[in-house]
XYZ file of C-alpha atoms in Angstrom:
776
model
C 103.301 130.237 52.924
C 103.007 133.676 54.426
C 102.862 134.070 58.175
C 101.794 137.748 58.191
C 98.499 139.462 58.834
C 95.379 138.110 57.235
C 95.292 141.422 55.365
C 98.841 140.978 53.987
C 97.770 139.333 50.708
C 97.178 141.163 47.466
C 93.804 140.688 45.787
C 95.415 138.525 42.972
C 97.257 136.435 45.586
C 94.069 136.144 47.569
C 92.149 134.934 44.531
C 94.735 132.363 43.704
C 94.765 131.049 47.288
C 91.028 130.815 47.368
C 90.988 128.897 44.073
C 93.618 126.446 45.481
C 91.619 126.009 48.699
C 88.309 125.574 46.897
C 85.610 125.103 49.471
C 87.481 123.058 51.980
C 88.900 124.431 55.212
C 88.595 128.020 53.943
C 84.834 127.851 54.021
C 84.440 126.740 57.491
C 87.656 128.068 58.973
C 87.361 131.373 56.832
C 83.927 134.946 87.190
C 81.713 135.109 89.324
C 80.434 137.471 91.900
C 80.769 136.556 95.574
C 77.411 137.161 97.371
C 79.287 138.500 100.351
C 80.299 141.386 98.128
C 76.965 142.020 96.508
C 76.546 145.299 98.264
C 79.973 146.705 97.743
C 80.468 150.202 96.485
C 80.155 150.889 92.814
C 83.752 151.712 92.211
C 85.038 148.437 93.644
C 82.718 146.228 91.536
C 84.979 145.070 88.636
C 83.727 143.994 85.274
C 85.257 140.571 85.751
C 84.962 139.763 89.497
C 86.811 136.724 91.022
C 85.690 133.251 90.127
C 83.925 131.986 93.285
C 83.309 128.619 94.840
C 80.208 129.414 97.004
C 77.444 131.814 96.366
C 74.135 132.830 97.759
C 71.651 130.526 96.071
C 68.893 133.124 95.903
C 71.047 135.733 94.196
C 72.402 133.086 91.680
C 69.105 131.719 90.665
C 67.296 135.026 90.711
C 69.105 137.722 88.791
C 66.497 140.278 89.824
C 67.357 139.724 93.505
C 71.007 140.503 92.672
C 70.037 143.688 90.971
C 67.759 144.649 93.826
C 70.746 144.420 96.170
C 72.845 146.466 93.867
C 70.003 149.067 93.520
C 69.699 149.114 97.342
C 73.456 149.809 97.556
C 73.130 152.600 95.020
C 70.272 154.210 96.973
C 72.359 153.994 100.178
C 75.961 154.730 99.089
C 77.129 155.570 102.677
C 76.055 152.231 103.957
C 77.645 150.492 101.019
C 80.894 152.278 101.617
C 81.142 151.376 105.247
C 79.838 147.815 105.175
C 81.687 146.411 102.214
C 85.336 146.806 101.477
C 86.721 146.179 98.038
C 86.748 142.542 97.189
C 89.652 140.389 98.276
C 90.526 137.270 96.362
C 89.688 134.053 98.111
C 92.830 132.297 99.479
C 93.984 129.318 97.390
C 93.499 126.665 100.067
C 94.887 123.816 98.064
C 98.338 125.036 97.381
C 99.099 128.168 99.381
C 97.768 128.455 103.005
C 98.008 131.926 104.167
C 98.844 133.478 100.812
C 96.095 135.141 98.737
C 96.461 134.181 95.190
C 94.344 136.079 92.614
C 92.121 133.790 90.555
C 93.137 130.513 92.124
C 89.857 129.662 93.744
C 87.829 127.528 91.302
C 86.941 126.327 87.821
C 83.424 127.734 87.811
C 82.643 131.230 86.467
C 79.270 132.461 87.484
C 79.484 135.680 85.465
C 81.146 136.932 82.347
C 81.327 140.096 80.288
C 82.176 138.444 76.960
C 78.507 137.981 75.937
C 77.286 141.529 76.771
C 80.333 143.765 77.272
C 79.212 144.299 80.805
C 79.470 141.924 83.771
C 76.425 139.625 83.571
C 75.501 136.565 85.669
C 75.676 133.314 83.608
C 72.106 132.521 84.354
C 70.903 136.002 83.085
C 72.747 135.668 79.735
C 70.923 133.859 76.869
C 74.158 132.964 75.090
C 76.487 130.003 75.315
C 79.904 130.941 76.855
C 82.774 129.032 78.306
C 85.483 130.260 80.700
C 88.835 128.841 81.405
C 89.680 130.237 84.805
C 93.142 131.074 86.265
C 92.829 127.980 88.540
C 92.315 125.691 85.567
C 95.104 127.292 83.546
C 97.402 126.910 86.533
C 96.426 123.285 87.238
C 97.002 122.283 83.591
C 100.145 124.248 83.146
C 98.759 125.518 79.900
C 101.642 127.027 77.857
C 99.439 128.871 75.406
C 95.964 130.094 74.902
C 95.464 127.205 72.494
C 96.424 124.708 75.246
C 94.229 126.564 77.667
C 91.260 125.812 75.467
C 91.881 122.151 74.828
C 89.248 121.009 77.246
C 86.609 123.425 76.253
C 83.352 122.293 74.539
C 82.943 123.629 70.953
C 86.572 124.769 70.585
C 88.886 122.867 68.260
C 92.470 123.821 67.567
C 94.638 123.086 64.675
C 97.071 120.475 66.058
C 100.177 121.591 64.327
C 103.553 120.612 65.689
C 105.526 123.350 63.942
C 102.997 125.977 64.893
C 104.978 127.363 67.844
C 103.452 130.774 68.064
C 100.365 130.903 65.932
C 97.029 129.965 67.430
C 94.229 129.086 65.050
C 91.252 127.998 67.088
C 87.904 127.026 65.591
C 84.734 127.618 67.541
C 81.816 125.558 66.302
C 83.706 124.858 63.128
C 84.676 128.438 62.126
C 88.003 129.993 62.762
C 87.595 132.400 65.665
C 89.543 135.697 66.296
C 91.223 136.553 69.505
C 90.342 139.732 71.618
C 92.310 141.171 74.438
C 90.411 142.934 77.060
C 87.431 143.257 74.716
C 89.453 144.750 71.831
C 90.199 142.624 68.628
C 93.792 141.489 68.086
C 94.238 142.358 64.431
C 97.517 140.500 64.074
C 96.355 137.244 62.641
C 96.156 135.369 65.981
C 99.801 135.426 66.897
C 100.163 133.867 70.348
C 99.861 136.222 73.285
C 101.792 135.134 76.312
C 99.568 133.014 78.444
C 101.265 133.945 81.796
C 100.049 137.503 81.315
C 96.389 136.397 81.296
C 93.966 136.091 84.150
C 91.337 134.060 82.289
C 90.081 133.176 78.779
C 86.378 133.503 77.835
C 84.719 132.054 74.709
C 81.531 133.473 73.229
C 80.017 130.947 70.945
C 78.164 131.843 67.813
C 77.950 135.107 65.757
C 78.996 138.083 67.798
C 78.908 141.044 65.333
C 76.095 142.859 67.238
C 78.698 143.645 69.973
C 82.059 143.181 68.289
C 81.555 144.043 64.708
C 83.114 142.110 61.771
C 84.083 138.636 62.619
C 83.510 134.889 62.428
C 80.104 133.160 62.761
C 81.785 130.749 65.138
C 82.373 133.244 67.943
C 85.194 135.067 69.672
C 87.925 134.261 72.238
C 88.383 137.049 74.788
C 91.615 137.167 76.747
C 91.659 139.134 80.079
C 94.922 140.583 81.183
C 96.238 140.301 84.710
C 95.211 143.405 86.634
C 96.411 145.089 89.789
C 95.011 143.714 93.096
C 94.338 145.309 96.420
C 95.879 142.345 98.275
C 99.674 142.318 98.131
C 100.812 139.304 96.130
C 104.052 137.986 94.649
C 105.097 134.875 92.753
C 108.294 133.748 91.134
C 108.834 130.434 89.330
C 111.452 128.430 87.491
C 110.375 125.875 84.914
C 112.601 123.338 83.125
C 111.659 120.729 80.452
C 112.780 118.552 77.580
C 115.011 119.829 74.748
C 116.757 122.271 77.071
C 113.623 124.246 77.960
C 114.144 126.881 80.621
C 111.641 129.544 81.763
C 111.695 132.050 84.547
C 108.601 134.220 85.430
C 107.459 136.625 88.102
C 104.185 138.320 89.046
C 103.985 141.023 91.772
C 101.043 143.182 92.708
C 99.457 145.286 95.434
C 98.653 148.805 96.600
C 101.136 151.577 95.964
C 99.737 153.814 98.761
C 98.156 153.467 102.168
C 94.570 154.209 101.098
C 94.868 151.818 98.085
C 93.783 154.473 95.630
C 96.724 153.434 93.403
C 97.388 149.715 92.741
C 100.082 148.147 90.529
C 101.048 144.868 88.945
C 104.125 143.755 86.990
C 104.378 140.497 85.113
C 107.508 139.185 83.458
C 108.548 135.984 81.473
C 111.670 134.846 79.855
C 111.942 131.495 78.080
C 114.265 129.517 75.846
C 114.633 126.043 74.500
C 114.669 123.936 71.380
C 111.601 123.048 69.377
C 110.597 119.444 68.522
C 111.471 120.119 64.832
C 115.254 120.294 64.146
C 116.828 123.795 63.976
C 113.711 125.444 65.646
C 113.593 127.286 68.925
C 111.043 128.302 71.454
C 112.047 131.604 72.954
C 110.295 134.667 74.306
C 110.638 137.802 76.396
C 107.480 139.297 77.892
C 106.721 142.096 80.250
C 103.318 143.534 81.284
C 103.093 146.441 83.781
C 99.706 147.836 84.766
C 98.427 150.444 87.275
C 94.994 151.185 88.525
C 94.208 154.781 89.822
C 91.027 155.378 91.783
C 90.654 159.084 92.679
C 87.271 158.372 94.218
C 84.713 155.471 94.582
C 82.953 156.393 91.296
C 86.010 156.614 89.010
C 88.901 154.285 88.075
C 91.564 154.232 85.436
C 93.619 151.100 84.693
C 96.650 151.492 82.413
C 97.725 148.296 80.667
C 100.890 147.835 78.796
C 102.799 144.816 77.447
C 105.930 143.994 75.396
C 106.596 140.676 73.723
C 109.556 139.660 71.657
C 109.751 136.234 69.860
C 113.307 136.160 68.347
C 113.084 132.723 66.759
C 109.798 131.726 65.154
C 109.066 128.797 62.882
C 106.626 128.847 59.942
C 104.375 125.887 59.276
C 105.965 122.703 57.994
C 103.435 121.009 55.583
C 104.005 117.301 54.915
C 102.271 114.933 52.510
C 99.405 112.471 53.516
C 101.641 109.676 52.344
C 104.459 109.434 54.919
C 102.485 110.848 57.712
C 98.931 109.386 57.876
C 99.958 106.260 55.908
C 103.412 104.869 55.426
C 105.600 106.391 52.669
C 108.704 105.229 50.839
C 109.879 101.817 51.873
C 107.112 101.642 54.538
C 108.716 104.566 56.461
C 107.103 107.531 58.192
C 108.582 110.998 57.845
C 110.231 111.953 61.129
C 108.553 114.457 63.374
C 111.835 116.261 63.626
C 112.217 116.862 59.887
C 112.909 120.542 59.111
C 111.835 121.674 55.689
C 113.855 124.934 55.503
C 117.525 125.734 55.419
C 119.399 126.298 58.781
C 121.423 129.150 57.110
C 118.351 130.964 55.956
C 116.156 130.608 58.998
C 115.551 133.987 60.705
C 112.110 134.874 61.606
C 111.078 137.112 64.524
C 108.165 139.086 65.910
C 108.173 142.067 68.225
C 105.115 143.719 69.617
C 104.301 146.369 72.189
C 100.858 147.468 73.364
C 99.630 150.256 75.586
C 96.018 151.111 76.517
C 93.638 151.877 79.324
C 90.263 151.085 80.712
C 88.308 154.009 82.187
C 85.202 153.778 84.244
C 82.973 156.337 85.769
C 79.597 156.088 87.581
C 77.732 159.329 87.128
C 74.694 158.506 89.377
C 72.491 155.611 90.245
C 71.406 155.246 86.608
C 74.240 156.132 84.309
C 77.815 154.867 84.049
C 80.499 155.128 81.270
C 83.332 152.863 80.200
C 85.991 153.478 77.650
C 88.598 151.042 76.379
C 91.674 152.205 74.334
C 94.676 150.413 72.964
C 97.540 151.065 70.556
C 99.635 148.232 69.362
C 102.647 148.084 67.020
C 103.739 144.767 65.491
C 106.995 144.221 63.554
C 107.585 140.823 61.872
C 110.666 139.925 59.810
C 110.830 136.588 58.007
C 113.681 134.900 56.056
C 112.826 131.267 55.344
C 113.153 128.522 52.798
C 109.638 127.232 52.753
C 107.961 124.227 51.285
C 106.001 125.162 48.100
C 104.867 121.888 46.334
C 105.024 118.539 48.225
C 105.598 115.169 46.623
C 105.598 111.787 48.279
C 109.380 111.686 48.702
C 110.653 115.225 48.322
C 109.342 118.740 48.429
C 110.026 121.741 46.113
C 110.941 124.824 48.132
C 111.318 128.539 47.664
C 113.089 131.429 49.368
C 110.808 133.906 51.142
C 111.811 137.224 52.550
C 108.970 139.144 54.116
C 108.590 142.330 56.251
C 105.477 143.275 58.125
C 104.606 146.396 60.186
C 101.182 146.703 61.605
C 99.713 149.612 63.673
C 96.520 149.150 65.539
C 94.500 151.985 67.086
C 91.246 150.988 68.924
C 88.725 152.630 71.179
C 85.407 151.431 72.470
C 82.979 153.740 74.241
C 80.008 152.473 76.284
C 77.349 154.332 78.046
C 75.209 152.158 80.393
C 71.889 152.902 82.025
C 70.278 150.735 84.698
C 66.665 151.731 85.408
C 63.126 150.380 86.006
C 59.930 150.886 84.050
C 57.152 149.366 86.097
C 58.087 145.714 86.797
C 60.799 145.668 84.196
C 64.440 146.422 85.044
C 66.521 147.527 82.060
C 70.288 147.354 81.485
C 70.731 149.459 78.407
C 74.051 149.904 76.756
C 74.906 152.358 73.950
C 78.342 152.051 72.280
C 80.574 153.400 69.658
C 83.863 151.697 68.713
C 86.483 152.587 66.127
C 89.591 150.850 64.838
C 92.273 151.952 62.389
C 94.868 149.480 61.186
C 97.442 150.910 58.722
C 99.905 148.206 57.760
C 102.737 147.381 55.391
C 104.093 144.209 53.844
C 107.215 143.734 51.788
C 107.754 140.367 49.921
C 110.618 138.765 48.052
C 110.264 135.218 46.584
C 112.961 133.242 44.788
C 112.277 129.678 43.690
C 115.622 129.121 42.043
C 116.388 126.988 39.022
C 116.393 123.769 40.985
C 113.477 124.608 43.340
C 115.766 123.777 46.262
C 114.635 120.146 46.504
C 114.600 118.420 49.901
C 114.141 114.661 50.560
C 111.786 114.074 53.468
C 113.410 110.850 54.601
C 117.073 111.800 54.131
C 117.253 115.702 54.182
C 120.528 117.250 53.141
C 120.957 120.937 53.866
C 123.336 123.505 52.506
C 121.667 124.390 49.136
C 123.249 127.351 47.332
C 120.962 130.263 47.971
C 121.010 133.353 45.721
C 120.084 136.841 46.772
C 116.469 137.408 47.458
C 115.464 141.144 47.641
C 111.996 142.648 48.171
C 110.078 142.648 44.843
C 106.642 143.856 46.087
C 105.485 146.335 48.666
C 101.855 146.470 49.760
C 100.388 149.304 51.787
C 96.927 149.062 53.394
C 94.653 151.362 55.383
C 91.828 149.613 57.079
C 89.172 151.494 59.181
C 85.932 150.485 60.879
C 83.376 152.181 62.992
C 80.514 150.544 64.723
C 77.437 151.884 66.627
C 75.560 149.482 68.769
C 72.699 149.357 71.230
C 71.740 146.609 73.606
C 69.016 146.114 76.270
C 68.892 143.341 78.732
C 65.433 143.378 80.401
C 64.652 141.496 83.612
C 61.189 140.506 84.694
C 61.527 138.368 87.798
C 63.539 135.336 86.811
C 63.147 136.048 83.081
C 65.905 137.914 81.243
C 65.449 139.058 77.673
C 68.324 140.462 75.595
C 67.994 142.579 72.437
C 70.776 144.058 70.351
C 71.441 145.877 67.078
C 74.611 147.243 65.481
C 75.596 149.071 62.300
C 79.262 148.829 60.989
C 80.976 150.674 58.285
C 84.347 149.425 57.001
C 86.746 151.248 54.703
C 89.602 149.526 52.952
C 92.395 151.085 50.830
C 95.403 149.377 49.341
C 98.367 150.178 47.036
C 100.536 147.410 45.684
C 103.969 148.442 44.355
C 106.166 146.240 42.166
C 109.938 146.408 41.578
C 111.062 147.449 38.194
C 114.272 145.347 37.671
C 115.661 147.722 35.003
C 115.516 150.797 37.120
C 115.540 149.354 40.637
C 112.525 151.535 41.554
C 109.012 150.466 42.640
C 105.870 151.309 40.670
C 103.342 153.841 42.094
C 99.928 152.597 41.072
C 96.709 154.292 42.260
C 95.120 153.094 45.542
C 92.242 150.770 45.213
C 89.360 151.403 47.679
C 86.352 149.568 48.996
C 83.599 150.428 51.467
C 81.140 147.983 53.179
C 78.218 148.530 55.525
C 76.172 146.026 57.497
C 73.578 145.924 60.171
C 73.366 142.936 62.493
C 70.899 141.885 65.208
C 70.590 139.480 68.103
C 67.801 138.462 70.469
C 67.498 135.964 73.238
C 65.778 134.978 76.420
C 66.631 132.904 79.428
C 64.603 131.897 82.494
C 66.362 131.045 85.777
C 64.283 128.564 87.855
C 64.604 128.353 91.612
C 66.448 125.024 91.237
C 69.359 126.617 89.199
C 68.063 125.281 85.867
C 67.998 127.970 83.174
C 66.804 127.133 79.650
C 67.511 129.733 77.001
C 67.107 130.516 73.291
C 69.078 132.919 71.113
C 69.369 134.244 67.605
C 72.477 136.232 66.416
C 74.180 137.388 63.206
C 77.647 138.078 61.976
C 79.367 139.673 59.001
C 82.881 140.009 57.607
C 83.980 142.291 54.731
C 85.492 140.509 51.800
C 88.300 142.290 49.949
C 88.621 142.187 46.157
C 86.468 141.882 42.991
C 85.281 139.138 40.758
C 86.187 138.660 37.066
C 83.760 141.400 36.081
C 85.250 143.955 38.521
C 82.314 143.837 40.874
C 83.432 144.256 44.595
C 82.644 141.347 46.799
C 79.869 141.760 49.402
C 80.402 140.785 53.029
C 80.303 137.211 54.068
C 77.223 136.838 56.479
C 76.295 134.319 59.154
C 73.454 133.601 61.410
C 72.800 131.100 64.305
C 69.775 129.706 66.069
C 70.733 128.319 69.413
C 69.020 126.773 72.433
C 70.198 125.183 75.632
C 70.019 124.717 79.307
C 72.386 125.995 82.025
C 72.493 124.470 85.523
C 74.088 125.987 88.588
C 72.560 124.155 91.552
C 72.377 126.332 94.642
C 74.955 125.371 97.280
C 76.777 122.946 95.023
C 80.082 123.593 93.283
C 78.880 122.343 89.999
C 78.196 123.874 86.632
C 76.557 122.159 83.685
C 75.825 123.755 80.311
C 74.239 122.163 77.198
C 73.430 123.625 73.878
C 72.288 122.852 70.384
C 72.864 125.139 67.396
C 72.600 125.729 63.703
C 74.905 128.159 61.952
C 74.655 129.141 58.331
C 77.359 131.104 56.456
C 76.617 132.715 53.033
C 78.469 134.592 50.344
C 81.570 132.545 50.861
C 84.233 132.840 48.184
C 85.144 129.900 45.985
C 87.056 129.389 42.814
C 85.674 130.775 39.525
C 85.891 127.776 37.266
C 85.225 129.817 34.149
C 87.995 132.381 34.920
C 90.981 130.675 36.607
C 92.677 132.995 39.209
C 89.387 134.628 40.188
C 86.741 133.841 42.737
C 82.960 134.147 42.949
C 80.616 134.314 45.969
C 78.259 131.318 45.447
C 79.175 129.069 48.348
C 77.427 128.415 51.584
C 78.296 126.382 54.661
C 75.989 125.098 57.403
C 77.168 123.702 60.827
C 74.853 122.033 63.236
C 75.796 120.548 66.508
C 75.429 119.979 70.207
C 77.743 120.549 73.210
C 77.814 119.652 76.850
C 80.324 121.104 79.403
C 80.569 120.183 83.112
C 82.826 121.900 85.645
C 83.308 121.306 89.410
C 85.307 123.024 92.034
C 86.438 120.947 94.988
C 83.312 118.769 94.574
C 84.172 115.758 96.792
C 87.764 116.940 96.499
C 87.850 117.179 92.709
C 88.322 120.123 90.405
C 87.052 118.873 87.004
C 86.385 120.053 83.506
C 84.643 117.741 81.106
C 83.313 118.463 77.512
C 81.791 116.695 74.576
C 81.224 118.269 71.147
C 79.208 116.997 68.211
C 79.613 119.031 65.033
C 78.141 118.285 61.590
C 79.602 120.902 59.184
C 78.454 120.670 55.542
C 79.114 122.542 52.407
C 75.592 123.353 51.219
C 76.373 125.318 47.981
C 79.463 125.534 45.808
C 80.531 125.356 42.153
C 83.270 122.802 42.903
C 82.474 119.386 41.462
C 81.538 116.903 44.199
C 81.835 119.443 46.932
C 78.285 119.792 47.968
C 77.225 117.753 51.054
C 80.798 117.018 52.009
C 82.637 117.736 55.257
C 85.241 120.572 55.098
C 88.778 119.293 55.696
C 90.175 118.623 59.054
C 86.746 118.999 60.835
C 86.142 116.079 63.138
C 82.491 115.398 64.135
C 83.246 114.163 67.549
C 85.467 115.554 70.318
C 85.554 114.759 74.032
C 87.736 115.558 77.017
C 88.010 115.168 80.676
C 90.456 116.868 83.063
C 90.374 116.452 86.823
C 92.535 117.087 89.949
C 92.316 115.824 93.507
C 94.000 117.311 96.476
C 94.986 115.276 99.511
C 94.496 117.610 102.555
C 93.472 115.451 105.364
C 95.701 112.327 105.116
C 99.077 112.477 106.927
C 100.890 110.468 104.284
C 99.717 112.277 101.177
C 98.906 115.695 102.583
C 100.074 118.443 100.271
C 99.859 116.335 97.118
C 97.616 117.219 94.194
C 97.180 114.676 91.414
C 95.706 115.559 88.131
C 95.178 114.106 84.666
C 93.343 114.489 81.499
C 92.203 112.555 78.414
C 91.486 114.273 75.036
C 89.845 112.510 72.215
C 89.543 113.948 68.715
C 87.513 112.048 66.127
C 88.427 111.299 62.544
C 88.146 113.867 59.802
C 88.926 114.252 56.062
C 92.111 115.524 54.343
C 90.415 116.453 51.049
C 87.292 118.307 49.960
C 85.832 115.098 48.295
C 86.210 113.195 51.664
C 88.147 110.290 50.090
C 91.135 110.354 52.503
C 90.611 110.112 56.222
C 92.636 111.584 59.035
C 92.470 108.963 61.904
C 91.066 109.752 65.332
C 93.570 110.106 68.169
C 93.493 110.151 72.001
C 96.047 112.037 74.139
C 96.669 111.616 77.816
C 98.001 114.454 80.152
C 99.343 114.164 83.701
C 99.907 116.635 86.487
C 101.492 116.239 89.913
C 101.911 119.098 92.379
C 103.290 119.004 95.878
C 103.019 121.748 98.550
C 106.322 121.781 100.431
C 104.616 123.306 103.401
C 103.418 119.787 104.316
C 107.053 119.032 105.045
C 108.068 122.208 106.875
C 106.220 125.291 107.939
C 109.096 127.313 106.668
C 108.260 126.136 103.172
C 104.560 126.790 103.170
C 104.744 129.234 100.278
C 106.707 126.829 98.091
C 105.446 124.125 95.706
C 106.886 121.903 93.112
C 105.025 120.479 89.988
C 105.458 118.083 87.144
C 103.313 118.308 84.027
C 103.367 115.906 81.174
C 101.364 116.318 77.990
C 100.944 113.620 75.399
C 102.134 111.155 78.013
C 102.440 108.222 75.558
C 104.382 110.381 73.067
C 101.793 109.450 70.472
C 102.681 110.208 66.810
C 99.582 111.558 65.123
C 98.592 113.910 62.333
C 96.494 116.687 63.880
C 95.158 118.309 60.770
C 95.549 118.478 56.931
C 94.686 121.542 54.787
C 94.899 119.124 51.810
C 96.502 115.753 51.047
C 99.764 117.559 50.319
C 99.566 119.692 53.451
C 99.385 117.631 56.679
C 100.824 118.464 60.057
C 102.094 116.341 62.945
C 100.716 117.128 66.383
C 103.086 117.877 69.236
C 104.862 115.014 70.838
C 105.384 114.452 74.582
C 106.370 117.482 76.627
C 107.561 117.309 80.284
C 107.932 120.346 82.475
C 109.129 120.599 86.108
C 108.353 123.754 88.087
C 109.432 125.212 91.321
C 107.297 128.142 92.567
C 107.403 130.505 95.514
C 104.629 132.898 96.609
C 105.147 135.836 98.897
C-alpha cells in the first residue's frame, strides 16, 4: 500500500486499484466580529476576526446594518482611525486572568471566510459551515486535525489505529481535501501540526466554484496562527502513555513601538511510542510569521513552517475475522500487532512551506488580496507491507518508495463593495494558479516465500533481499481557475451567485528499469487536458429573532487521469448538491444552532471494466442524502458545549458491479452523534479554578463489503478532561495551569473502518496526557 501523493500511481496501477475497490469506499470516499470593533479602520479588520462571546444583536441579525457601519467608517476614515484601535483578543477569563490569550474566548464563530473567500457573517452566508475554534481545540486537547473534527456534524474520520500521520476525513460521505489558509494541500492529506493552527473551518458540499477541482463533500480549511498586536507567550510540557513527551511554545507581539511590524513564532517537539509495536510518534515543527503594515490600507503577512516526521507508520490492514469477530481458537488479533519487519522499517516525511498574504484597500470600493505559497515535500519509505490477508497469516512484500513534491500556488482576488439603489453588492473576481511537479520512485519485492507473518504469533527476522527502485514516475500537474462571485444584500436578505472556469493540464512519464543494462526506459510523456465550468447560487434571510433559513445549490468537478480500454481519456467526475437549512444565533445569548438537509449526486465515477480486466469505465454514480444538526454554546450557564448529530444515507445508484446498486458503500455509518461540554467553577471557594469536561462519541454500524453482507458494529467512546488553574492556590501562579486529558476512557477495542473484509483497522485505544502550561 503506497503512502504517497494521490497522484503517485501510474495509470495501470490506478486501473488495477479501481478494479479491486469496485464501487465501495472509492465511490463515496473518491470567528466572529466583535460589535465594538465594527467601525475599526480597514487595515485592522482581519479576514478571520476573533471568535466572540457577545455581539450587538442588531448587527448580528441584520447584515445590512453591519455593512452600513462599515460604509460609514469608510466614508469617515479619520473618525475610524481615532475611535477604534486594532482589535485586541478577549481575555481568557476561565483559565488565565490578566493574560490575553488569542482565540481562547468561545466555541461560537459568527463569521467565516471558508464559504466565500472573504470574511462573511454566518447569517449572511447561504451555505452550511462548521468551525472548531481555538478554545474548543484547547479544551479537548486535540492532537490532530482529525481529532479536532471528531465532534463536528457531517464529518466522519477513518478510525485507524496505525494511521499516525495521515488524516482522511469524509464530509457528507465523500473524502474531503485539506486547505491551509485557503490554498489546497496537494500532499494527500498528510497531518499538519495542530498546534500551529488557530482554527479549523469546514465548508460542506461542493466548493469548486471557489476552490476548483475537489470533492462534492466539501473542504477542510486550516488557519495558521498569525501575529498578534497583544504581546503573548506560552510554553507547555505534555507527558503521556508509552513514553510520550512533548514540548511546545508560542510567542507573539509587536516588534516596534507603533505596531506596524508584528511577529509570531510557534515550535513543537514530540516523541514517544505508538500503540502498535515498533512504531513511534515523533515530530519537529516550527512556524515563524511576520506581519508588516506600512499604512492602514496595506498589510503583508509572511507565513512559513517546517515539519519533520522521522518515524512514520503505514497502514496495518487486518482481516474481518480476528478483529470484528473472533479468529483462530476464538482469539482476537492484538491491537499491538505489527505487520512489518523491525529491521526494514524506515519511513519519514520532511516538509517546508513559505508564503504570504497581501492585502490592500484602494479606496472605499475596491480592495485586493493575494495569497501565495511554495511547499516542498520529501517522503522516503522502506517497509515490509501486508499484501494479501488471510484469516491466520498475511502475505507481505518489501516496498521502497521515494517521493518529492513541489507545490506552487497563488490566488488573486479583487473585491468591490458598492450599492446600486437598495442593493448592496460584494463582488469578488479571482484568478488562481497551481503547479505541482512531482516524482515517485518505487521498488517492490515479494520474495519467494511472500514473507508470511502469523497474526496471533508473529515472528520477525525474515531474510530480506535487496530491493532497488524499478520504476520512476514523473508528473507535471497544472491548474488555473477564473471565478466571479457576487453576494447581494437587500435588507435582511442575502443572495449569493458564483461561477468559475477551470483548466487542468496533466503530463506523466513512467520509466522502467531494464535489468540487463541497469538503465531506465525513456518513453514519451502522456498528456491530458480537462476543462470545466461550475456554478453555485443561494439565498438566506436573517430574521430579527436570529433565525435564518437558507437554500443553496452548488457543483463540483475533479479531473480523472487515464483512459479506458479503447484509449479514450476519462472525463472529470462531477457532483452537485441541493441544500436547505436554518441557522439560529439568538441575540444576547451565547448559543448557536444550525440544521441542514442535503442531497448530493456524484457522476462519472470509475468502476471496474468487467469485459476488460485491469481497465476501468465511467458508468457509476453515487447519491448521498442526509441531515445534520449542530449546537454550540459559550459559557451558557457556565457551560462550553458542542453537540452534533448526523444522518447520512449514501447509495450506489449506478454501477456494473453485480449486486452493487442500492447498497451502502463500505465503512459509511448512517448515524453519528457526539456531545462535548466543559464547566468551569469560578465562584465556589472549594472548586474555584477547576474546569471539568467530557465527551461522548457514537458511531453507528456500517458494512465491510460492497454487497453489505458483513457488518462493522457501532461503537461509543468516552473522553474526559480536567484542568486546574493554579492561580486559585497562589497569585504568583496565576499564569500556570495543569490539565489531564483522557481519550477512549474505557480503552474500548473496536474496529473503526474496513476497506474490505480483508482490510479492517482497529481504532485507537486509550490515551492519557498530562500537561503543565505557563503563559506570559
